[in-house]
């Protein structure tokens, strides 16, 4: 299981606005190259955000499904890579004075990630989550330049 947190120098409503904006997804989720909502329901529970991951010449398609949407403090997603692999991503948004504590908890649900889940996989996930939270903070903190 990978659990990370970050103090973001932005108010919780700003962080929540970024999380709810499907157009911001590829700006803070590490590895995501393209993402566009499948319909105008994002981020309602059950809504889908297709995405593409690009690593050098390799690309694969996946989708993220909203499982829990509890504004303004809890968003849970299921990221699917094909029919046989998925992960749960839980994001908590907690007020911290004039700033926001964001807690990210991700773990595999099914597929190879679940089968081969071990300390080395967790180490990579920890690195990825630190990078994701740093990007999320940057998008939220730079909000005066560009709206989500």
PDB file of N, CA and C in Angstrom, residues 16-29 34-44 47-51 64 147-148:
ATOM      1  N   UNK A  16      -9.871  21.240  -4.294  1.00  0.00           N
ATOM      2  CA  UNK A  16     -11.033  20.469  -4.730  1.00  0.00           C
ATOM      3  C   UNK A  16     -11.417  20.820  -6.162  1.00  0.00           C
ATOM      4  N   UNK A  17     -11.323  22.094  -6.531  1.00  0.00           N
ATOM      5  CA  UNK A  17     -11.650  22.514  -7.900  1.00  0.00           C
ATOM      6  C   UNK A  17     -10.730  21.839  -8.913  1.00  0.00           C
ATOM      7  N   UNK A  18      -9.462  21.696  -8.571  1.00  0.00           N
ATOM      8  CA  UNK A  18      -8.517  21.019  -9.468  1.00  0.00           C
ATOM      9  C   UNK A  18      -8.862  19.535  -9.567  1.00  0.00           C
ATOM     10  N   UNK A  19      -9.147  18.891  -8.437  1.00  0.00           N
ATOM     11  CA  UNK A  19      -9.483  17.466  -8.451  1.00  0.00           C
ATOM     12  C   UNK A  19     -10.755  17.196  -9.250  1.00  0.00           C
ATOM     13  N   UNK A  20     -11.708  18.094  -9.200  1.00  0.00           N
ATOM     14  CA  UNK A  20     -12.967  17.898  -9.912  1.00  0.00           C
ATOM     15  C   UNK A  20     -12.884  18.243 -11.396  1.00  0.00           C
ATOM     16  N   UNK A  21     -11.801  18.869 -11.812  1.00  0.00           N
ATOM     17  CA  UNK A  21     -11.663  19.306 -13.196  1.00  0.00           C
ATOM     18  C   UNK A  21     -10.931  18.244 -14.011  1.00  0.00           C
ATOM     19  N   UNK A  22     -11.659  17.525 -14.847  1.00  0.00           N
ATOM     20  CA  UNK A  22     -11.052  16.456 -15.652  1.00  0.00           C
ATOM     21  C   UNK A  22      -9.955  16.985 -16.563  1.00  0.00           C
ATOM     22  N   UNK A  23     -10.044  18.234 -16.981  1.00  0.00           N
ATOM     23  CA  UNK A  23      -9.027  18.821 -17.846  1.00  0.00           C
ATOM     24  C   UNK A  23      -7.689  19.016 -17.158  1.00  0.00           C
ATOM     25  N   UNK A  24      -7.678  19.004 -15.829  1.00  0.00           N
ATOM     26  CA  UNK A  24      -6.425  19.157 -15.075  1.00  0.00           C
ATOM     27  C   UNK A  24      -5.733  17.825 -14.809  1.00  0.00           C
ATOM     28  N   UNK A  25      -6.423  16.732 -15.017  1.00  0.00           N
ATOM     29  CA  UNK A  25      -5.938  15.400 -14.643  1.00  0.00           C
ATOM     30  C   UNK A  25      -4.532  15.118 -15.168  1.00  0.00           C
ATOM     31  N   UNK A  26      -4.317  15.337 -16.462  1.00  0.00           N
ATOM     32  CA  UNK A  26      -3.014  15.019 -17.054  1.00  0.00           C
ATOM     33  C   UNK A  26      -1.919  15.963 -16.578  1.00  0.00           C
ATOM     34  N   UNK A  27      -2.295  17.075 -15.952  1.00  0.00           N
ATOM     35  CA  UNK A  27      -1.291  18.012 -15.443  1.00  0.00           C
ATOM     36  C   UNK A  27      -0.705  17.565 -14.111  1.00  0.00           C
ATOM     37  N   UNK A  28      -1.420  16.718 -13.370  1.00  0.00           N
ATOM     38  CA  UNK A  28      -0.883  16.320 -12.068  1.00  0.00           C
ATOM     39  C   UNK A  28      -0.718  14.818 -11.901  1.00  0.00           C
ATOM     40  N   UNK A  29      -1.346  13.995 -12.722  1.00  0.00           N
ATOM     41  CA  UNK A  29      -1.198  12.543 -12.591  1.00  0.00           C
ATOM     42  C   UNK A  29       0.016  12.086 -13.395  1.00  0.00           C
ATOM     43  N   UNK A  34      -2.698  11.923 -22.173  1.00  0.00           N
ATOM     44  CA  UNK A  34      -3.949  12.528 -22.628  1.00  0.00           C
ATOM     45  C   UNK A  34      -5.084  12.042 -21.745  1.00  0.00           C
ATOM     46  N   UNK A  35      -6.011  12.919 -21.446  1.00  0.00           N
ATOM     47  CA  UNK A  35      -7.203  12.500 -20.701  1.00  0.00           C
ATOM     48  C   UNK A  35      -8.348  13.435 -21.059  1.00  0.00           C
ATOM     49  N   UNK A  36      -9.471  12.846 -21.356  1.00  0.00           N
ATOM     50  CA  UNK A  36     -10.681  13.600 -21.675  1.00  0.00           C
ATOM     51  C   UNK A  36     -11.873  12.837 -21.115  1.00  0.00           C
ATOM     52  N   UNK A  37     -12.794  13.537 -20.441  1.00  0.00           N
ATOM     53  CA  UNK A  37     -13.949  12.827 -19.882  1.00  0.00           C
ATOM     54  C   UNK A  37     -14.797  12.188 -20.971  1.00  0.00           C
ATOM     55  N   UNK A  38     -15.345  11.029 -20.660  1.00  0.00           N
ATOM     56  CA  UNK A  38     -16.194  10.309 -21.612  1.00  0.00           C
ATOM     57  C   UNK A  38     -17.531  11.025 -21.800  1.00  0.00           C
ATOM     58  N   UNK A  39     -17.957  11.776 -20.782  1.00  0.00           N
ATOM     59  CA  UNK A  39     -19.205  12.533 -20.879  1.00  0.00           C
ATOM     60  C   UNK A  39     -19.117  13.723 -19.932  1.00  0.00           C
ATOM     61  N   UNK A  40     -20.190  14.447 -19.785  1.00  0.00           N
ATOM     62  CA  UNK A  40     -20.158  15.654 -18.949  1.00  0.00           C
ATOM     63  C   UNK A  40     -20.533  15.386 -17.486  1.00  0.00           C
ATOM     64  N   UNK A  41     -20.502  14.139 -17.068  1.00  0.00           N
ATOM     65  CA  UNK A  41     -20.871  13.789 -15.689  1.00  0.00           C
ATOM     66  C   UNK A  41     -19.699  13.866 -14.713  1.00  0.00           C
ATOM     67  N   UNK A  42     -18.461  13.945 -15.170  1.00  0.00           N
ATOM     68  CA  UNK A  42     -17.289  13.960 -14.283  1.00  0.00           C
ATOM     69  C   UNK A  42     -17.439  15.094 -13.291  1.00  0.00           C
ATOM     70  N   UNK A  43     -17.220  14.859 -12.013  1.00  0.00           N
ATOM     71  CA  UNK A  43     -16.764  13.664 -11.316  1.00  0.00           C
ATOM     72  C   UNK A  43     -17.864  12.929 -10.548  1.00  0.00           C
ATOM     73  N   UNK A  44     -19.051  12.837 -11.091  1.00  0.00           N
ATOM     74  CA  UNK A  44     -20.106  12.080 -10.415  1.00  0.00           C
ATOM     75  C   UNK A  44     -19.696  10.617 -10.270  1.00  0.00           C
ATOM     76  N   UNK A  47     -18.845   8.017 -13.188  1.00  0.00           N
ATOM     77  CA  UNK A  47     -18.367   8.668 -14.410  1.00  0.00           C
ATOM     78  C   UNK A  47     -16.966   8.163 -14.755  1.00  0.00           C
ATOM     79  N   UNK A  48     -16.620   8.271 -16.036  1.00  0.00           N
ATOM     80  CA  UNK A  48     -15.389   7.671 -16.557  1.00  0.00           C
ATOM     81  C   UNK A  48     -14.523   8.737 -17.223  1.00  0.00           C
ATOM     82  N   UNK A  49     -13.217   8.650 -16.957  1.00  0.00           N
ATOM     83  CA  UNK A  49     -12.233   9.517 -17.594  1.00  0.00           C
ATOM     84  C   UNK A  49     -11.221   8.634 -18.322  1.00  0.00           C
ATOM     85  N   UNK A  50     -11.354   8.472 -19.645  1.00  0.00           N
ATOM     86  CA  UNK A  50     -10.353   7.705 -20.393  1.00  0.00           C
ATOM     87  C   UNK A  50      -9.020   8.458 -20.388  1.00  0.00           C
ATOM     88  N   UNK A  51      -7.922   7.715 -20.402  1.00  0.00           N
ATOM     89  CA  UNK A  51      -6.603   8.350 -20.434  1.00  0.00           C
ATOM     90  C   UNK A  51      -5.655   7.515 -21.276  1.00  0.00           C
ATOM     91  N   UNK A  64     -10.237   5.882 -15.781  1.00  0.00           N
ATOM     92  CA  UNK A  64     -10.424   6.100 -14.360  1.00  0.00           C
ATOM     93  C   UNK A  64     -11.915   6.269 -14.102  1.00  0.00           C
ATOM     94  N   UNK A 147      -6.618  29.128 -14.545  1.00  0.00           N
ATOM     95  CA  UNK A 147      -7.747  28.494 -13.857  1.00  0.00           C
ATOM     96  C   UNK A 147      -7.740  27.000 -14.140  1.00  0.00           C
ATOM     97  N   UNK A 148      -8.249  26.195 -13.200  1.00  0.00           N
ATOM     98  CA  UNK A 148      -8.271  24.740 -13.433  1.00  0.00           C
ATOM     99  C   UNK A 148      -9.162  24.327 -14.570  1.00  0.00           C
TER     100      UNK A 148
END
